[in-house]
XYZ file of C-alpha atoms in Angstrom:
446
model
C 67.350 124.392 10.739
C 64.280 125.425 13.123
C 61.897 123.279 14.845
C 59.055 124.183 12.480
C 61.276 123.266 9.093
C 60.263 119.799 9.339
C 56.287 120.329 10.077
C 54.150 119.373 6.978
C 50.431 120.574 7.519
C 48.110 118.770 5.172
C 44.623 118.526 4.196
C 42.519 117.936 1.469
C 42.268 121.215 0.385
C 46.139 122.519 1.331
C 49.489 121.741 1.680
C 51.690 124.104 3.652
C 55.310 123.920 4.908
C 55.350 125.480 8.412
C 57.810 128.553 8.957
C 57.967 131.103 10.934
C 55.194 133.334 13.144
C 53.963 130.375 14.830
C 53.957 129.314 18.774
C 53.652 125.653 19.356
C 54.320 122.948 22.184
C 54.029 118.961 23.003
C 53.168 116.744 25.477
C 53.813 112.778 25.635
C 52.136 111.385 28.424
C 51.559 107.336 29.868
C 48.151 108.709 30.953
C 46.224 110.109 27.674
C 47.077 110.716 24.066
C 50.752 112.335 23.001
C 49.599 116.107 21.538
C 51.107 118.885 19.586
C 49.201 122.614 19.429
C 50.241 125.087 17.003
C 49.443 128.137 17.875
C 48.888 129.993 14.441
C 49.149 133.762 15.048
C 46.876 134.544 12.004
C 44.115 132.172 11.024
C 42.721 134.112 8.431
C 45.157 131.879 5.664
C 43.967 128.374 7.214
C 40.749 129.377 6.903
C 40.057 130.873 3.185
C 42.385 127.669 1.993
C 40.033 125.291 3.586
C 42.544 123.747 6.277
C 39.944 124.022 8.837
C 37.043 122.724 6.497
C 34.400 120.394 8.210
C 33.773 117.117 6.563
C 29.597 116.482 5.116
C 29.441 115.588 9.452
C 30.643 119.026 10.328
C 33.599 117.681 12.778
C 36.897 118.742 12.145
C 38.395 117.453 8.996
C 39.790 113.762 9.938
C 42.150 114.099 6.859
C 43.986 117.425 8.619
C 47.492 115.968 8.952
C 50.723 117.437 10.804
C 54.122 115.771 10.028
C 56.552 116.313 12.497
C 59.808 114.151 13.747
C 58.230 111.729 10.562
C 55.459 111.116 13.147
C 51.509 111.856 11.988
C 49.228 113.792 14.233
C 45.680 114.308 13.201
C 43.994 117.593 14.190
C 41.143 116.792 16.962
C 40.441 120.667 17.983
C 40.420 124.125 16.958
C 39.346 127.700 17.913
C 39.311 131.188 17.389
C 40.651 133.656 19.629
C 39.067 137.268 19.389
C 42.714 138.210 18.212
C 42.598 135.988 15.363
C 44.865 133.423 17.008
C 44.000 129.458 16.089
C 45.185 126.971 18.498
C 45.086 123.543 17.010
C 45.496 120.360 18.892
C 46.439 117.016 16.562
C 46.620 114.001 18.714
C 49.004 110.814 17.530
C 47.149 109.601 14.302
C 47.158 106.120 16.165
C 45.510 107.364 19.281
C 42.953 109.154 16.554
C 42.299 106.143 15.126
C 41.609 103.951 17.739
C 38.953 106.207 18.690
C 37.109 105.396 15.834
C 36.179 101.995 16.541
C 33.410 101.297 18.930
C 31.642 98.506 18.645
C 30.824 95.885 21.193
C 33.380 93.282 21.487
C 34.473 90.923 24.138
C 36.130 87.784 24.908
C 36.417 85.128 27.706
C 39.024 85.396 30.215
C 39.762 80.918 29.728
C 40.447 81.556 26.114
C 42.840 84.054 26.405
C 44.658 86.882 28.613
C 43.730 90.051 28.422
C 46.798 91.639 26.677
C 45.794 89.308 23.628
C 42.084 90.982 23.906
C 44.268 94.591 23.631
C 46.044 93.024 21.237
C 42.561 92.195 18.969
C 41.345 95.450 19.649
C 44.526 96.619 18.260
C 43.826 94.741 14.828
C 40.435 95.742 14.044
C 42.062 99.262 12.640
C 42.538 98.696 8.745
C 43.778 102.709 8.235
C 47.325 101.729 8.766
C 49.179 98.629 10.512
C 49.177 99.464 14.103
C 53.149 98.751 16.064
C 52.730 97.496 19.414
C 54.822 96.771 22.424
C 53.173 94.280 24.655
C 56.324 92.447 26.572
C 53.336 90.058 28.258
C 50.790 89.074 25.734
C 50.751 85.454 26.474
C 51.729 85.283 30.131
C 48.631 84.067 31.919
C 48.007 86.396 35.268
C 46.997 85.499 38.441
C 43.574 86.173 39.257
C 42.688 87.558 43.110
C 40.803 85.481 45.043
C 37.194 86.207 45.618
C 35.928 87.683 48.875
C 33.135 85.432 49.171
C 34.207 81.899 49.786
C 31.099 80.673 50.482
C 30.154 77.459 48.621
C 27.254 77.451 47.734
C 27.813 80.642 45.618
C 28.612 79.722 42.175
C 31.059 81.948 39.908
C 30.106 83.396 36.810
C 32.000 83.549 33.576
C 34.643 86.623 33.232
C 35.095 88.297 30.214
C 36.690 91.243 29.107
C 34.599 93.944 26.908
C 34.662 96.904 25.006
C 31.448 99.038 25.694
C 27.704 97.082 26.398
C 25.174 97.054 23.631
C 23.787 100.681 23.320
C 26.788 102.008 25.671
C 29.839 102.410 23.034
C 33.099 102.375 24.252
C 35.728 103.240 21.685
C 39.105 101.635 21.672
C 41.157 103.984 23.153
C 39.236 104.232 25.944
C 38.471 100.814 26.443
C 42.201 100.009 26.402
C 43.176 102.651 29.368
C 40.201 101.027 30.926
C 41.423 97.537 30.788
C 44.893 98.549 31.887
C 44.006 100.711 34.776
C 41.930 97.859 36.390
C 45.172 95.524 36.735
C 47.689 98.573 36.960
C 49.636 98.140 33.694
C 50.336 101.339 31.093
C 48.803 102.051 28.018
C 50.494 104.557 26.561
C 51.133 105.670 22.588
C 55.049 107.450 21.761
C 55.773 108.449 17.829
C 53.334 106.073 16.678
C 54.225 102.895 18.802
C 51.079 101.134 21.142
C 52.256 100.049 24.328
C 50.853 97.894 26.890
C 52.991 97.256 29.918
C 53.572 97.042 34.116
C 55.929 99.289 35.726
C 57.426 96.228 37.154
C 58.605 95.634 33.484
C 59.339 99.353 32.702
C 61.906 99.758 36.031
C 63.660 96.121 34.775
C 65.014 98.604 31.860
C 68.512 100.161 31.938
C 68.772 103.905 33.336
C 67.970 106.122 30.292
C 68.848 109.145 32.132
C 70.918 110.157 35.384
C 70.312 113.580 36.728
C 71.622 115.670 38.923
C 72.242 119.475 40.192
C 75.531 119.267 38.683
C 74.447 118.046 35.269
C 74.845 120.383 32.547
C 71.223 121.664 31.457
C 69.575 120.764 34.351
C 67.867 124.347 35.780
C 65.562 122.415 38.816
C 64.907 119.304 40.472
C 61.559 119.146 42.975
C 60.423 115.888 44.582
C 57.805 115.001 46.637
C 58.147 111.230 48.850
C 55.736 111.392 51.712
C 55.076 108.140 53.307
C 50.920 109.298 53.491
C 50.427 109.565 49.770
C 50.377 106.138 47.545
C 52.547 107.296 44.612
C 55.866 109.732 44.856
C 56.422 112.225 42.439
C 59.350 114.500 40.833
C 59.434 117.355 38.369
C 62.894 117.788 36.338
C 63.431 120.672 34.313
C 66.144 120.687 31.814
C 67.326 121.988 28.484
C 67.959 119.402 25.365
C 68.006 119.712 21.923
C 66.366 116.523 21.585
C 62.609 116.397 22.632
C 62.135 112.909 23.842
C 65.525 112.190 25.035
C 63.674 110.479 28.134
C 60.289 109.584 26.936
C 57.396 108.218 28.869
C 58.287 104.384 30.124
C 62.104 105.532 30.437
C 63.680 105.320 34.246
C 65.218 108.312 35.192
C 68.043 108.181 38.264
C 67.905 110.863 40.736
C 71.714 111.250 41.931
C 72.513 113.146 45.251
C 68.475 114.130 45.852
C 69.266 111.987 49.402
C 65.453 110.561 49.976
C 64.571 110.463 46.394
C 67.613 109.229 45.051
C 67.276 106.361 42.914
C 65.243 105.229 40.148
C 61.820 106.546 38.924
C 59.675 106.313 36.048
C 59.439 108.779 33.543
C 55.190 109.651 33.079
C 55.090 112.761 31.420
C 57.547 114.903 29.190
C 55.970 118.580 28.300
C 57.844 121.181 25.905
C 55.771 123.944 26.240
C 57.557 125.996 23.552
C 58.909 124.399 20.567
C 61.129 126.801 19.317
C 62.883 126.442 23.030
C 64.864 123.650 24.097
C 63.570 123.757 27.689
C 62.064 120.791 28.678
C 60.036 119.240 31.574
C 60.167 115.512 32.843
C 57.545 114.487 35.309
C 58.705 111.646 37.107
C 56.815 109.008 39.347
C 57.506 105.552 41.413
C 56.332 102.403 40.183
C 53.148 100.521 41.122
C 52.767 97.196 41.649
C 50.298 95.515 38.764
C 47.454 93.906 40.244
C 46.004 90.500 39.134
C 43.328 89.800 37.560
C 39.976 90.345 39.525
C 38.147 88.018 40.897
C 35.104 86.691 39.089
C 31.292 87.901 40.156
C 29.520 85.182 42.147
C 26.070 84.329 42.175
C 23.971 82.472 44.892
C 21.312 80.553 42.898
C 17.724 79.877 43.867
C 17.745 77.970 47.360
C 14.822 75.983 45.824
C 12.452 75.902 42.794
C 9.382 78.145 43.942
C 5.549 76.688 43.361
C 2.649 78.937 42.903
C 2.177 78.451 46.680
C 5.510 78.750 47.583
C 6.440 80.737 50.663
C 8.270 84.270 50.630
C 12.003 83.685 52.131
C 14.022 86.567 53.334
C 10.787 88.767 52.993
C 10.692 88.521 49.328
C 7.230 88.579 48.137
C 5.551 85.792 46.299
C 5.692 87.275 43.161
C 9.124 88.236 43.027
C 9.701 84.145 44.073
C 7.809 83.671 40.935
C 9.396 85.115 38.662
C 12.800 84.098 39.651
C 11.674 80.678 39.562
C 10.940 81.242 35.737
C 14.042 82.798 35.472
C 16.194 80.148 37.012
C 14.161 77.288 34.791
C 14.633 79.561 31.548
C 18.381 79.800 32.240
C 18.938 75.918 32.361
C 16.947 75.481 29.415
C 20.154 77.458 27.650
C 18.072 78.559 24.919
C 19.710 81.318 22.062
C 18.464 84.617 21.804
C 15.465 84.745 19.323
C 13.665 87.957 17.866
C 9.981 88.200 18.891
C 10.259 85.465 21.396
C 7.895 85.610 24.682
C 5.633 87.866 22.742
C 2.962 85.256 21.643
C 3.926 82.458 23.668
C 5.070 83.484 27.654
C 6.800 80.127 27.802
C 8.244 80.136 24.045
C 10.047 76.942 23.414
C 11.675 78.862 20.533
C 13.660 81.336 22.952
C 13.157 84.948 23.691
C 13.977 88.726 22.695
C 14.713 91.009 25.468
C 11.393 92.202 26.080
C 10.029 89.123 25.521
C 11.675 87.560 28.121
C 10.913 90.394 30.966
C 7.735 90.178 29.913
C 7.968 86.333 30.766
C 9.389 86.549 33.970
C 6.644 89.438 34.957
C 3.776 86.972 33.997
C 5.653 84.141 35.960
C 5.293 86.729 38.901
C 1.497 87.813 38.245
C 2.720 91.638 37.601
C 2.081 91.129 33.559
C -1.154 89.722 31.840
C 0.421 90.972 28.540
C 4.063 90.798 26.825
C 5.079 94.517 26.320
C 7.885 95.711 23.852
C 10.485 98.170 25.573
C 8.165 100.596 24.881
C 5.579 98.822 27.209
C 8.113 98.284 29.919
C 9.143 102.075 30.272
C 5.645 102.548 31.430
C 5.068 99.214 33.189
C 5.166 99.218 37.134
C 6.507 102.307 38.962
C 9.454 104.306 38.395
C 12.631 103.364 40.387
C 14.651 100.630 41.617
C 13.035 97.426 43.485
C 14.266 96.564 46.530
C 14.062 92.858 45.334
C 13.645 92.940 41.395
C 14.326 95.690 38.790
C 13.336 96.101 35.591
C 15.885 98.019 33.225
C 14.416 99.654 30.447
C 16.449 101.416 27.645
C 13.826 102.580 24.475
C 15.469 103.919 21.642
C 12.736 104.000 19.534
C 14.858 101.701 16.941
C 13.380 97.758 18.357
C 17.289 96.748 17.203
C 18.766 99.149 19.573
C 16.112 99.173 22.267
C 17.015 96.593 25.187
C 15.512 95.746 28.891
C 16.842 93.171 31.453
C 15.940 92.488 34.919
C 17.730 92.295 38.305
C 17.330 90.415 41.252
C 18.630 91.125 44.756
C 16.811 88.452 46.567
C 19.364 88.260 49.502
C 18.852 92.134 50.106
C 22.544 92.568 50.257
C 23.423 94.382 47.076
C 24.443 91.097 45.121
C 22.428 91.630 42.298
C 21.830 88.406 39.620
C 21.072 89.864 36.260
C 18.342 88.264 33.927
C 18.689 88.945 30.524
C 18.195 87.881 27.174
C 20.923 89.164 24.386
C 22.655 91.975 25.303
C 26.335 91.184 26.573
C 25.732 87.629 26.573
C 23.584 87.281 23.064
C 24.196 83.748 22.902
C 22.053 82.813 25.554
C 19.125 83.854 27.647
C 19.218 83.671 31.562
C 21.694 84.745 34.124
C 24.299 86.889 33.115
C 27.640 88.572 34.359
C 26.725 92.219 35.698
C 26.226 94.540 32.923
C 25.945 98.472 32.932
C 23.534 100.221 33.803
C 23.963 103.436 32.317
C 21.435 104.916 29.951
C 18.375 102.507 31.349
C 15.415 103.731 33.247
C 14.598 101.510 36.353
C 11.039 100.371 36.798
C 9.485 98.111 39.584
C 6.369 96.484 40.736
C 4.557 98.368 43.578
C 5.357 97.532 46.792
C 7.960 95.669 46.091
């Protein structure tokens, strides 16, 4: 029995048992999605059955489905060669469809750790029941100490977060995101999630011992150089059996004198299918960091009057409309749609705009409460060197948003102002939010 006599290709327009004529290869890796790419030498077939159909979005036909090892793999990419040759990618169908979801989401750090928020993420998908592996999801992690110990700066909330409002983050990304910033793995093999240290990987049992002697094994290359952060290997080998050290496995390195010993398994390639030659990457472990620090804030030093002095050479205005700011923020008021726009000091609450538009007026920059719209044109382009305004107009009022900075210290620390957004159940101070997609503004001279 070939490799290919177990591939089911499957769309909604054909069904096709995979034979002969084609070229194909796989990659597992702990650092992106597990692929298989079928080379098919003539696309011609694929494409008068309708394999390679578009769905009414023209992308590539989600319901394109290769069965192979009893794993799924949905088909992400495909092209043409001038010879006729169609390379298509399919990508683990969970990797595929944890791509799909994208909304905002996000949770505090005091209700739970952030392998549970994974975990959440994890559960939103309703396609199929997603299998995880997630040896810590209730161990609470230490969190670094902040660099500024200062006192009298006060430390914001921390939360973890898929995407900002109008900056979508899908799941899969989000996840490598939120495991790269602590140093764990999040990595997908035959269908199964996982979410792990390599301080818990290396406590396994050797899956593997290799050596120049071993039977199958045509090379062994290391690299350990006391400059470079992570050590790396490369074994090539033959085996019938594709993953017979998959990624998260610990390979042993026997009579490689400096690189002896244990190492992680990160990669496994098989570039040809129909050969059983395969190709182990190998790395050393990383510690996992903890969990960083939260931002700090220094709040207003005092309330500022209307003849208030500048401190730090902040001017008046700016004063001003930090004061409003800093009052608005202990009122705790809720987000609330058209607030600030007929009323600069709304007792009902404010939208985004709304409240920009208040602080602004606090300031004397603003005799009139602008919409985003208003805002993109307000001031001059740019970033303040004491206040910002962030403006991103969509042209949709639900998807438009603006928020303001402050860096009244001058020392890069900005506060953010905002009302919604990442924090839509209150307007005033906020954890730092993106930036990306917004166009700065600022008031003259300032």
């Amino acid at each position: 029995m070939s490799w290919a006599d177990g591939m089911l290709l499957q769309s909604r327009a054909l069904t096709a048992r995979l034979g002969g004529g084609l070229d194909a290869g796989a990659e597992w890796t702990m650092e992106g999605a597990p692929t298989v790419t079928l080379t098919v030498p003539d696309g011609r077939t694929l494409l008068r059955g309708g394999l390679l159909d578009h769905d009414q979005d023209h992308v590539l036909d989600r319901g394109t489905v290769l069965r192979w090892r009893d794993v799924p793999y949905r088909l992400v990419q495909a092209k043409r060669s001038p010879a006729g040759r169609v390379p298509l990618v399919f990508e683990d169908e969970v990797v595929e469809l944890l791509r799909r979801h994208s909304g905002y989401r996000r949770a505090s750090r005091d209700d739970g750790t952030r392998a549970e928020f994974v975990l959440s993420l994890l559960q939103e998908v309703q396609a199929r029941r997603i299998e995880w592996d997630i040896p810590d999801l209730h161990r609470k992690q230490r969190i670094a100490a902040a660099d500024d110990v200062d006192d009298s700066r006060e430390e914001r909330d921390y939360y973890f977060e898929r995407g900002q409002p109008g900056d979508p983050e899908d799941t899969w990304t989000c996840t490598g995101r939120l495991a790269s910033e602590v140093e764990r793995r999040r990595y997908v093999i035959d269908g199964l999630f996982h979410y792990v240290s390599d301080t818990r990987l290396m406590a396994a049992k050797t899956s593997l011992t290799v050596s120049d002697a071993m039977p199958g094994v045509d090379r062994i290359e290391w690299d350990v150089d006391a400059g470079k952060e992570v050590a790396t290997a490369t074994v090539s080998l033959r085996s019938r059996k594709p993953l017979v050290a998959p990624p998260g496995a610990v390979v042993e390195l026997a009579d490689e004198g400096l690189a002896s010993g244990r190492w992680l398994v990160g990669r496994v390639r098989q570039e040809r299918l129909a050969s059983d030659a395969l190709v182990l990457e190998l790395r050393q472990p990383v510690k996992p960091k903890p969990e960083p620090a939260a931002e700090t804030y220094t709040p207003a030093a005092r309330a500022v009057g209307v003849t208030g002095a500048a401190r730090h050479g902040v001017p008046e205005s700016i004063e001003r409309a930090y004061a409003r700011a800093k009052a608005i923020d202990a009122r705790g008021q809720a987000y609330f749609w058209g607030g600030g726009h007929g009323d600069f000091d709304d007792p009902r609450g404010y939208d985004c705009s709304g409240f920009v538009s208040s602080l602004l007026h606090a300031g004397g920059l603003l005799d009139v409460p602008l919409d985003t719209g208003g805002l993109t044109r307000w001031g001059e382009p740019g970033q303040g060197a004491f206040m910002t305004v962030w403006v991103h107009e969509t042209g949709d009022p639900r998807r438009s948003h603006a928020f303001v900075t402050f860096d009244l210290n001058h020392d890069g620390r900005q506060q953010f102002a905002e009302a919604g957004g990442a924090e839509s159940g209150r307007t005033g101070f906020h954890r730092p939010r993106s930036t990306a997609g917004f166009v700065p503004r600022h008031a003259g001279g300032t």
